[in-house]
Short mmCIF file of C-alpha atoms and ligand atoms in Angstrom, two decimals:
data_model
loop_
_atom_site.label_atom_id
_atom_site.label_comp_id
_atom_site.label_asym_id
_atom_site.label_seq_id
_atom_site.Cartn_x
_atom_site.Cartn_y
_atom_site.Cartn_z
CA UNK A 2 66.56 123.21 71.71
CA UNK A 3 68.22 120.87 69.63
CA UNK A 4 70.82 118.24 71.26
CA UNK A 5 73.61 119.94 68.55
CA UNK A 6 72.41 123.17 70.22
CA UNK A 7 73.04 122.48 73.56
CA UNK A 8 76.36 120.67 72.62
CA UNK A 9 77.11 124.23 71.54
CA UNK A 10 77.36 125.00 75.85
CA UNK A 11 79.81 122.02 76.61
CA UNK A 12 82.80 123.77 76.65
CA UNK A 13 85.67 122.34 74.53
CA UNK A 14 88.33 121.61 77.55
CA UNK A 15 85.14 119.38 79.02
CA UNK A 16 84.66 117.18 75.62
CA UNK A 17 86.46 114.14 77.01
CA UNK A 18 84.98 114.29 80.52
CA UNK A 19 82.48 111.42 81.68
CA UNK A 20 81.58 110.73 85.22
CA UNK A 21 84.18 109.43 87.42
CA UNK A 22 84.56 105.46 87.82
CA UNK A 23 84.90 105.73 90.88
CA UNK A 24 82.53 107.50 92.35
CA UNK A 25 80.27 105.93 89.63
CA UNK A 26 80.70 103.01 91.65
CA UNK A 27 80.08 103.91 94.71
CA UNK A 28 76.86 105.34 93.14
CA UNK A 29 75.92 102.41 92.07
CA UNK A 30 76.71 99.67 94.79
CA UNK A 31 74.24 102.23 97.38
CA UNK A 32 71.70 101.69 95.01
CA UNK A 33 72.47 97.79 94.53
CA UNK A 34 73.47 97.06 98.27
CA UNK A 35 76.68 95.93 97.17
CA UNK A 36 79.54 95.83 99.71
CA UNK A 37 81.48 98.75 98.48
CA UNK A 38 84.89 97.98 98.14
CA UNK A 39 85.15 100.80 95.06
CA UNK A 40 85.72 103.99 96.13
CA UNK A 41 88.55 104.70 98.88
CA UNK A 42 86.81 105.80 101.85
CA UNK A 43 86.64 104.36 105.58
CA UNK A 44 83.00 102.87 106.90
CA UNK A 45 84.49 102.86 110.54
CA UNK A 46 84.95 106.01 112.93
CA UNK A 47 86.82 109.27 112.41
CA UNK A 48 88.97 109.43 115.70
CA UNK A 49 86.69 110.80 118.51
CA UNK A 50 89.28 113.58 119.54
CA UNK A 51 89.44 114.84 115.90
CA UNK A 52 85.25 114.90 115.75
CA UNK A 53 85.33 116.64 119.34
CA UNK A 54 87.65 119.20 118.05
CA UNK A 55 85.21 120.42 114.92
CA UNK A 56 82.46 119.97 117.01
CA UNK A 57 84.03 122.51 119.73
CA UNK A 58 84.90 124.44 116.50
CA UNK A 59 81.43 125.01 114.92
CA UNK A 60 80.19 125.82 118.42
CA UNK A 61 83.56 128.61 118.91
CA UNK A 62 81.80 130.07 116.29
CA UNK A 63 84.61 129.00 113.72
CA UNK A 64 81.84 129.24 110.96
CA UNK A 65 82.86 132.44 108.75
CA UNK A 66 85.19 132.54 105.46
CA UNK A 67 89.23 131.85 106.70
CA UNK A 68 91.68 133.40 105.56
CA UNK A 69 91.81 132.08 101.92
CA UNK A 70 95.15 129.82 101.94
CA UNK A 71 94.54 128.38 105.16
CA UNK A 72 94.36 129.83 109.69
CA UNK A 73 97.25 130.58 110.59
CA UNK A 74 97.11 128.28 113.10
CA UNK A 75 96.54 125.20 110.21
CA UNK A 76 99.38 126.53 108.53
CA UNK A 77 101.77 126.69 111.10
CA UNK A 78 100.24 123.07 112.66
CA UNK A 79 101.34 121.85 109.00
CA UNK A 80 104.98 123.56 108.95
CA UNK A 81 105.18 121.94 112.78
CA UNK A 82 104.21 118.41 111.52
CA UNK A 83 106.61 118.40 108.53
CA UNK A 84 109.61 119.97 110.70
CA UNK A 85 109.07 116.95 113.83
CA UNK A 86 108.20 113.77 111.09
CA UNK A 87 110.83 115.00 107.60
CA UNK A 88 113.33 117.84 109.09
CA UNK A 89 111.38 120.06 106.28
CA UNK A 90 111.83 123.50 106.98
CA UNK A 91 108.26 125.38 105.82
CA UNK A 92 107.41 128.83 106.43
CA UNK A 93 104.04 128.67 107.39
CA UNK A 94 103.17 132.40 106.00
CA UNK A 95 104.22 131.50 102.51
CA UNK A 96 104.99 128.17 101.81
CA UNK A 97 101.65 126.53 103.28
CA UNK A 98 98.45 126.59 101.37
CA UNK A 99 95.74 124.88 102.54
CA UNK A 100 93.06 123.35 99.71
CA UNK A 101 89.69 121.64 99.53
CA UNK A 102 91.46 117.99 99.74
CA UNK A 103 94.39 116.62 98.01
CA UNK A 104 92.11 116.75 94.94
CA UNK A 105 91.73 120.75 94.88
CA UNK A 106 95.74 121.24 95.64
CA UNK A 107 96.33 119.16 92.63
CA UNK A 108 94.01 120.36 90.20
CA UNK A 109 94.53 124.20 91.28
CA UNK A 110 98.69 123.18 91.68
CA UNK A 111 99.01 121.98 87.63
CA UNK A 112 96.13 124.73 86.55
CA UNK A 113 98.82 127.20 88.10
CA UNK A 114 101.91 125.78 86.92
CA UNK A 115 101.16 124.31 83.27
CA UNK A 116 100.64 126.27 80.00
CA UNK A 117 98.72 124.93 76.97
CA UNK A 118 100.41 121.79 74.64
CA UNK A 119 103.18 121.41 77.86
CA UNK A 120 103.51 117.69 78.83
CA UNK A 121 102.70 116.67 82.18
CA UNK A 122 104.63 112.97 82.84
CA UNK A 123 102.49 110.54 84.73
CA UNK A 124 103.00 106.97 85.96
CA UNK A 125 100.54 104.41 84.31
CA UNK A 126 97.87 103.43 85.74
CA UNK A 127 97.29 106.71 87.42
CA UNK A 128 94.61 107.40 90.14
CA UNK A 129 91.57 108.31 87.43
CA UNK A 130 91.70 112.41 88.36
CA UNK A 131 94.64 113.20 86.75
CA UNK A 132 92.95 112.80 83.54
CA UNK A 133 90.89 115.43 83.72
CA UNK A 134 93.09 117.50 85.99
CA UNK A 135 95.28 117.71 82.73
CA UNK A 136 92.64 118.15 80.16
CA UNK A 137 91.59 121.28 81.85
CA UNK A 138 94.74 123.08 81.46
CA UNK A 139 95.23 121.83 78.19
CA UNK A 140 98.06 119.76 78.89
CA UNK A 141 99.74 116.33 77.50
CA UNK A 142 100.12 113.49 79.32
CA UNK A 143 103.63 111.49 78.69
CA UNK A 144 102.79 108.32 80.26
CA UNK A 145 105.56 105.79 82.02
CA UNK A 146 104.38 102.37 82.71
CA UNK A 147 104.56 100.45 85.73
CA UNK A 148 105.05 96.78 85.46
CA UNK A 149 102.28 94.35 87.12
CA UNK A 150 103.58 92.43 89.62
CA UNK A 151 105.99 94.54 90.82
CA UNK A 152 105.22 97.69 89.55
CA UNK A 153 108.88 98.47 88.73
CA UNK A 154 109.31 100.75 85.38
CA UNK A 155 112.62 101.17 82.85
CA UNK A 156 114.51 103.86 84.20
CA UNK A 157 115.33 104.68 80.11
CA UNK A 158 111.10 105.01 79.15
CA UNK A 159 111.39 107.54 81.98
CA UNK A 160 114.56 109.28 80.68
CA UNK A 161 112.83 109.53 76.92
CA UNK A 162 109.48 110.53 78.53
CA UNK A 163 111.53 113.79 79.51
CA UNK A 164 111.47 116.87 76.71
CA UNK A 165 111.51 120.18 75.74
CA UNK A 166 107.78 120.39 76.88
CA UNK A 167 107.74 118.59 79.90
CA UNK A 168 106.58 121.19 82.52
CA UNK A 169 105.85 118.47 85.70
CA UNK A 170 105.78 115.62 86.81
CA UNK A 171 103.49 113.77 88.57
CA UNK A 172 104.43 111.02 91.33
CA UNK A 173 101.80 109.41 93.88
CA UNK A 174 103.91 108.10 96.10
CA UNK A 175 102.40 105.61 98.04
CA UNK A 176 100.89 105.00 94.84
CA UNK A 177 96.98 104.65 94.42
CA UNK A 178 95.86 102.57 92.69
CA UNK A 179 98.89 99.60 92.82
CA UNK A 180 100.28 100.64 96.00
CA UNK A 181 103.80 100.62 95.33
CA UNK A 182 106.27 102.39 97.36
CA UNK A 183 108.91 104.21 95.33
CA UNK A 184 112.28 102.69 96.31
CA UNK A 185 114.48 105.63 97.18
CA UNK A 186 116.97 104.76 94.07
CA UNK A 187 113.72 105.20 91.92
CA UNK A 188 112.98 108.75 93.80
CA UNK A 189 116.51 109.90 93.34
CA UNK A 190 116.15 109.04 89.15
CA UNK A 191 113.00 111.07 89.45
CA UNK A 192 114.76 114.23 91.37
CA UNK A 193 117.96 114.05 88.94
CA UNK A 194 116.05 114.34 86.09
CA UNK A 195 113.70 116.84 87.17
CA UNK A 196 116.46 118.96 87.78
CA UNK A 197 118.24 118.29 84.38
CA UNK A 198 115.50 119.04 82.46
CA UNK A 199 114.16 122.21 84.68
CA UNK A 200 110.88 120.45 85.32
CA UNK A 201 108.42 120.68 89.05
CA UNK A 202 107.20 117.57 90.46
CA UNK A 203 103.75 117.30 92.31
CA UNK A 204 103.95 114.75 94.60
CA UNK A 205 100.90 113.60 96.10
CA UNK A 206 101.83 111.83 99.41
CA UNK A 207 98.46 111.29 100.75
CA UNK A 208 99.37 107.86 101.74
CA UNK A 209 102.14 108.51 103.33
CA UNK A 210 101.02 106.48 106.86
CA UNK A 211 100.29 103.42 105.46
CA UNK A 212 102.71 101.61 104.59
CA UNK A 213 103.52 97.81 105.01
CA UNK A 214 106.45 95.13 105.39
CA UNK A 215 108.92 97.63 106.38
CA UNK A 216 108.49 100.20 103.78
CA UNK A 217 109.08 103.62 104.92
CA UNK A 218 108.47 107.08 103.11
CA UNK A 219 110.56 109.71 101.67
CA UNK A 220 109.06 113.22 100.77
CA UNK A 221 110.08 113.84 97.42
CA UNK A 222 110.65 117.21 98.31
CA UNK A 223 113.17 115.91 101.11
CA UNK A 224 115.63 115.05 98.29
CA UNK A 225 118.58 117.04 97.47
CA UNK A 226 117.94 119.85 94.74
CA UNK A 227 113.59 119.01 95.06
CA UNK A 228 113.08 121.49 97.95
CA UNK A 229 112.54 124.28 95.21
CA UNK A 230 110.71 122.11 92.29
CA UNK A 231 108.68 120.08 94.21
CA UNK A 232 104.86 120.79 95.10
CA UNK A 233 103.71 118.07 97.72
CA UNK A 234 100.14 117.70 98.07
CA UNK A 235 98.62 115.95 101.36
CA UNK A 236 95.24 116.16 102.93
CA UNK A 237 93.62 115.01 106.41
CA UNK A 238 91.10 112.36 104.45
CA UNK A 239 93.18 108.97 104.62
CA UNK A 240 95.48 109.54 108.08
CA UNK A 241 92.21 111.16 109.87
CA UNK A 242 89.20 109.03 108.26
CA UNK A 243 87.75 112.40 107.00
CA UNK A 244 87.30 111.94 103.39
CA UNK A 245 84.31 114.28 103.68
CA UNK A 246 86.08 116.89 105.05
CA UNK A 247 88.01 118.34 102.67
CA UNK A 248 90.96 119.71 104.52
CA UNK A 249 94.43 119.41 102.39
CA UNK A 250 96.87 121.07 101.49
CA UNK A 251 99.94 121.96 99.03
CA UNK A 252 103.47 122.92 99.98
CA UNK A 253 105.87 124.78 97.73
CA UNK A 254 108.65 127.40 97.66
CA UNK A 255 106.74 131.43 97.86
CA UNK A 256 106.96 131.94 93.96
CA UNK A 257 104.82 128.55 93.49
CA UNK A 258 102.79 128.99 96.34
CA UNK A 259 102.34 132.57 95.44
CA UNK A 260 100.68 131.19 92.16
CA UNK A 261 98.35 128.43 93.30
CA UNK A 262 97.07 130.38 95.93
CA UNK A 263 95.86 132.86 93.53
CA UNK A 264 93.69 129.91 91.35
CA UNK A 265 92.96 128.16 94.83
CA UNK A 266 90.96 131.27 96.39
CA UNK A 267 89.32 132.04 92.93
CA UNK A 268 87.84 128.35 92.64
CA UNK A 269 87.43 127.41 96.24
CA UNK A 270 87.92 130.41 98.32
CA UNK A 271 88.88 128.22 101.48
CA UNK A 272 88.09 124.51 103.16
CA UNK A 273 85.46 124.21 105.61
CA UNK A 274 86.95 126.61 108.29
CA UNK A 275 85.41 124.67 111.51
CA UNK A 276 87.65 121.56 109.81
CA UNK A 277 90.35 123.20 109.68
CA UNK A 278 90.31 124.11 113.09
CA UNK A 279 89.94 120.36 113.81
CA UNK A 280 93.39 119.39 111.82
CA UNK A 281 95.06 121.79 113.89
CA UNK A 282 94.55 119.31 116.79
CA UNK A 283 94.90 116.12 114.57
CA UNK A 284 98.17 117.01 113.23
CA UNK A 285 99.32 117.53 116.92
CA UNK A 286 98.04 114.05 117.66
CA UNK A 287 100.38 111.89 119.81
CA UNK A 288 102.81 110.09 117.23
CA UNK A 289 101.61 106.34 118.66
CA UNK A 290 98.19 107.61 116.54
CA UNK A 291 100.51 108.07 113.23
CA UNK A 292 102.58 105.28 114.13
CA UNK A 293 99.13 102.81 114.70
CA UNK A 294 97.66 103.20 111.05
CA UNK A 295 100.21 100.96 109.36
CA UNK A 296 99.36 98.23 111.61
CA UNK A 297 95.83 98.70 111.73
CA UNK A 298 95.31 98.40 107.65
CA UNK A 299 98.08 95.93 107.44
CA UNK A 300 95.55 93.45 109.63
CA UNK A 301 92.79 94.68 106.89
CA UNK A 302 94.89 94.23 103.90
CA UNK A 303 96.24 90.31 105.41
CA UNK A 304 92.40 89.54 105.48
CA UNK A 305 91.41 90.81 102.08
CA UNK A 306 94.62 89.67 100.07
CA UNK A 307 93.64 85.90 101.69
CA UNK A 308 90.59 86.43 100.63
CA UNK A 309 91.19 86.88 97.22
CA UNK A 310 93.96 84.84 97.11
CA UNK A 311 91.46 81.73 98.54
CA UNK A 312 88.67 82.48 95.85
CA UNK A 313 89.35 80.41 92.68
CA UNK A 314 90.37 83.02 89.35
CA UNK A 315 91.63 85.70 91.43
CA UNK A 316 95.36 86.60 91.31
CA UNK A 317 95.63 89.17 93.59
CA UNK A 318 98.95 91.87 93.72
CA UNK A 319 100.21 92.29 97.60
CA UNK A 320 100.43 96.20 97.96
CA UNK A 321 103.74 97.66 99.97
CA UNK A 322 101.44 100.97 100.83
CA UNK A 323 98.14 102.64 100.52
CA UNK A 324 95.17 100.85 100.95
CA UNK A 325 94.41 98.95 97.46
CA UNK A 326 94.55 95.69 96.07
CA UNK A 327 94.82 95.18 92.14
CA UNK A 328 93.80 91.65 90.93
CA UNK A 329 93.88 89.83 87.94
CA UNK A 330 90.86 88.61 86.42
CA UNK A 331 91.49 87.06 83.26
CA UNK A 332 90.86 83.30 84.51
CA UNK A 333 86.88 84.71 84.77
CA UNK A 334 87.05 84.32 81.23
CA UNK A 335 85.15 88.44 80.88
CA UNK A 336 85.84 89.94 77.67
CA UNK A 337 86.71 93.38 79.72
CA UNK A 338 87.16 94.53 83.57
CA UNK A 339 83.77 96.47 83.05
CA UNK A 340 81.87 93.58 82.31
CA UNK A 341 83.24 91.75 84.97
CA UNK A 342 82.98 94.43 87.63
CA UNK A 343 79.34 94.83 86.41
CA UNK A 344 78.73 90.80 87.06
CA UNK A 345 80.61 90.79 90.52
CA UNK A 346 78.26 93.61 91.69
CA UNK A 347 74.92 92.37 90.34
CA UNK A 348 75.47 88.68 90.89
CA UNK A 349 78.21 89.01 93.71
CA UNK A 350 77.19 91.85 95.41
CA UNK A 351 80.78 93.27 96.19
CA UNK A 352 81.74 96.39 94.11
CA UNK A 353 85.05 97.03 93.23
CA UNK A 354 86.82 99.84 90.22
CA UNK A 355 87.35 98.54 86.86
CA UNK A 356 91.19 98.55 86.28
CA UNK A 357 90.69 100.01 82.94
CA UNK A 358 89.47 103.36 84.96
CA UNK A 359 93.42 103.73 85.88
CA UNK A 360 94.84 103.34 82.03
CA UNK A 361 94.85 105.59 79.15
CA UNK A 362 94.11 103.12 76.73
CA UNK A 363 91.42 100.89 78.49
CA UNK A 364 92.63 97.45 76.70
CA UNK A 365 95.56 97.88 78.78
CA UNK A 366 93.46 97.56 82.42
CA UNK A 367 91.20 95.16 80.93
CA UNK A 368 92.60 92.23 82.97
CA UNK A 369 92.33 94.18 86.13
CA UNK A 370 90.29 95.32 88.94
CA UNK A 371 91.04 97.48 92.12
CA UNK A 372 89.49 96.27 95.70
CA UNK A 373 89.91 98.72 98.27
CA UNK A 374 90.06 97.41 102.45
CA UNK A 375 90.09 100.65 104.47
CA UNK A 376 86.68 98.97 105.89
CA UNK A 377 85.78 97.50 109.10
CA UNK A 378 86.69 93.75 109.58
CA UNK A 379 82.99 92.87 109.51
CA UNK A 380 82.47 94.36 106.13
CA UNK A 381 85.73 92.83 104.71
CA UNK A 382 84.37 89.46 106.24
CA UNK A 383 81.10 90.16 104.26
CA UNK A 384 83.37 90.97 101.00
CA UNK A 385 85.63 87.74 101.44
CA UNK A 386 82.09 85.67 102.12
CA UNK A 387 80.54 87.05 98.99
CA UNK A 388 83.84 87.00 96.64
CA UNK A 389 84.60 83.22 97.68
CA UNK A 390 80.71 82.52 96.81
CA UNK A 391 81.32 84.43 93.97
CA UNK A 392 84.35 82.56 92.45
CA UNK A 393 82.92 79.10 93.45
CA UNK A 394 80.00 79.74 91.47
CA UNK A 395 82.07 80.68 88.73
CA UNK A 396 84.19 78.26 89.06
CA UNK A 397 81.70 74.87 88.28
CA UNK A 398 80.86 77.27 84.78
CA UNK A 399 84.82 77.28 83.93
CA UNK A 400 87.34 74.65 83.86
CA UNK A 401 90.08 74.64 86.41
CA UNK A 402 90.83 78.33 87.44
CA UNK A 403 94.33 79.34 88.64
CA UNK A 404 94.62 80.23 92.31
CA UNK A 405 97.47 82.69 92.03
CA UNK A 406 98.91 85.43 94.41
CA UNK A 407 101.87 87.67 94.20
CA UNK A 408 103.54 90.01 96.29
CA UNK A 409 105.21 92.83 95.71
N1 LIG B 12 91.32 108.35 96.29
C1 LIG B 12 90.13 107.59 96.41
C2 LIG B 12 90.11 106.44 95.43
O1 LIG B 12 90.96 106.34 94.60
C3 LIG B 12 88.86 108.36 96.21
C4 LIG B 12 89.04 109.78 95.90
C5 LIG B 12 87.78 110.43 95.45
O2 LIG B 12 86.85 109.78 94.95
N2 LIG B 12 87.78 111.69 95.63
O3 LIG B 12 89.22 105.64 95.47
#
């Protein structure tokens, strides 16, 4: 068949779809050896308690289809854990869905909630998925800018980003990929004009543990006038180590909940039942365990962002949350972030995601590249070994390079 012929199967809401950067990336630094700092995932343990528990599971015989939004025991683990950490107030029978990871509840949240030609508002750069997420229900995205270093953004590009079509809005809050922490002033802009404008916000708070320098977090849905407009999205993958797992969830008044449960069991069905049976235990975890993470990446981020900040043409950006690190690379002298993340992992051996991956317009992320650290110290040791190596080398090629840091 002709390659016109089988263009004729690729389905038109598909057309703009390539592979994921990411994940791309992860691909490729397995194949190359590369010290994968790409892709957001742990290389150390999953807590033993929490592998014990879906071990036990399997063996109960936890093994068939679950109910399709989630046990009842998950669900009301979830409502329990909101209720002790927020005050929220969740009914666990109809306000608790639980999803194939964060990246299922979002997906299956906007495929309920938008409509063809709506706009969906997104802060820029976004984590990569939301791309796609919105292609495939046919929906704009009204992009607001966050400023590099401090990833602040004009309160009035927000206001005008607001219209007659805008349906949602979506907020990752710690934010992936600059890790800024929404100040509450910024949050409470966000709620007041959600609710003048009659629009849902779908907050995806799955970095809501790690957080640094005395930031703390705020639900969106905590805020006065969000608890019926807000869809928060969470998962067990960052907080337990268990990106495999797929075990998250989405949280929403019944009438929204009603809805995404619907495309939720017709794309997924449920998430691995003998997992789920394991967050039941995890979310019950002592609060010391919650309490721990902050201080265990902020010891990961301290060595990375020194890193960086020691190896000549790197200017890296001091995150407040989550567990990323954007850098500038224009002193490399790279005509893009692809080429230079290309060079890095070929003749560095460290991979890392091409800011441009996080922009609409892929000039604009072209100076840019995202490192992550949720890695054990050895490998970030490794990473800092081969990135000051790295810089050095480049660094008899160019003249003098800048050695610049900021925080944020
Ligand atoms: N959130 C992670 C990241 O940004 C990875 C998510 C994924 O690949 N599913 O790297």
């Amino acid at each position: 068949m002709s390659t016109s012929g089988r263009a004729r199967f690729r389905s038109e809401r598909t057309r703009n779809f390539t592979e994921s950067v990411i994940r791309e990336m992860t691909r490729l630094a397995l194949a190359s050896g590369a010290v994968n700092l790409a892709q957001g995932f742990p290389d150390f343990a999953a807590p033993a308690a929490v592998k014990d528990a879906a071990k036990a599971a399997i063996d109960a015989e936890h093994n068939q289809y679950t109910i399709t939004w989630g046990t009842p025991a998950l669900r009301r683990a979830i409502a329990g854990y909101y209720h002790r950490r927020y005050g929220l107030m969740l009914d666990p029978e109809r306000e608790v869905t639980v999803c194939c990871g964060s990246t299922e509840a979002m997906v299956a949240s906007l495929l309920a909630t938008t409509n063809l030609g709506e706009d969906v508002i997104v802060f820029e750069p976004y984590y990569e998925n939301y791309g796609p997420d919105t292609w495939l229900c046919g929906a704009e995205r009204r992009l607001v800018r966050l400023e590099a270093p401090h990833w602040g953004f004009d309160p009035d590009a927000l206001r005008r980003a607001f219209n007659s079509r805008t349906k949602a809005i979506i907020l990752t809050n710690p934010h992936n990929p600059t890790g800024k922490v929404f100040t509450r002033a910024e949050l409470e802009l966000i709620a007041e004009l959600c609710q003048e404008h009659d629009v849902l916000a779908i907050a995806d708070e799955i970095y809501e543990h790690i957080l640094y320098d005395g930031a703390t977090h705020t639900p969106l849905m905590s805020l006065p006038g969000m608890r019926e407009r807000t869809i928060l999205v969470n998962s067990m993958s960052k907080t337990f180590s268990v990106t495999g797992w797929r075990v998250g969830w989405m949280l929403a008044a019944p009438d929204l909940s009603d809805s995404v449960r619907k495309v939720h069991d017709f794309l997924t069905v449920n998430s691995p039942a003998p997992m789920q049976q394991a967050a039941v235990m995890a979310l019950g975890l002592d609060q010391a365990f919650f309490a721990d993470l902050s201080g265990h990446y902020r010891a990961r981020r301290d060595l990375l962002f020194d890193a960086l900040s020691a190896s000549p043409g790197f200017a890296p950006i001091r995150p407040a949350g989550a567990y990323y690190i954007m850098a500038d690379i224009s002193a490399f002298g790279f005509n893009d972030d692809v080429a230079f993340a290309r060079d890095l992992m070929e003749q560095g051996g460290v991979a890392c995601v091409p800011g441009s991956s996080f922009f609409e317009n892929s000039r604009d992320g072209a100076h840019l590249v995202r490192f992550c650290f949720c890695k054990k110290e050895e490998t970030l040791n490794e990473a800092a070994r081969r990135l000051r190596e790295y810089a050095t080398q480049k660094g008899q090629s160019l003249a003098a390079l800048p050695l610049a840091s900021t925080s944020i």
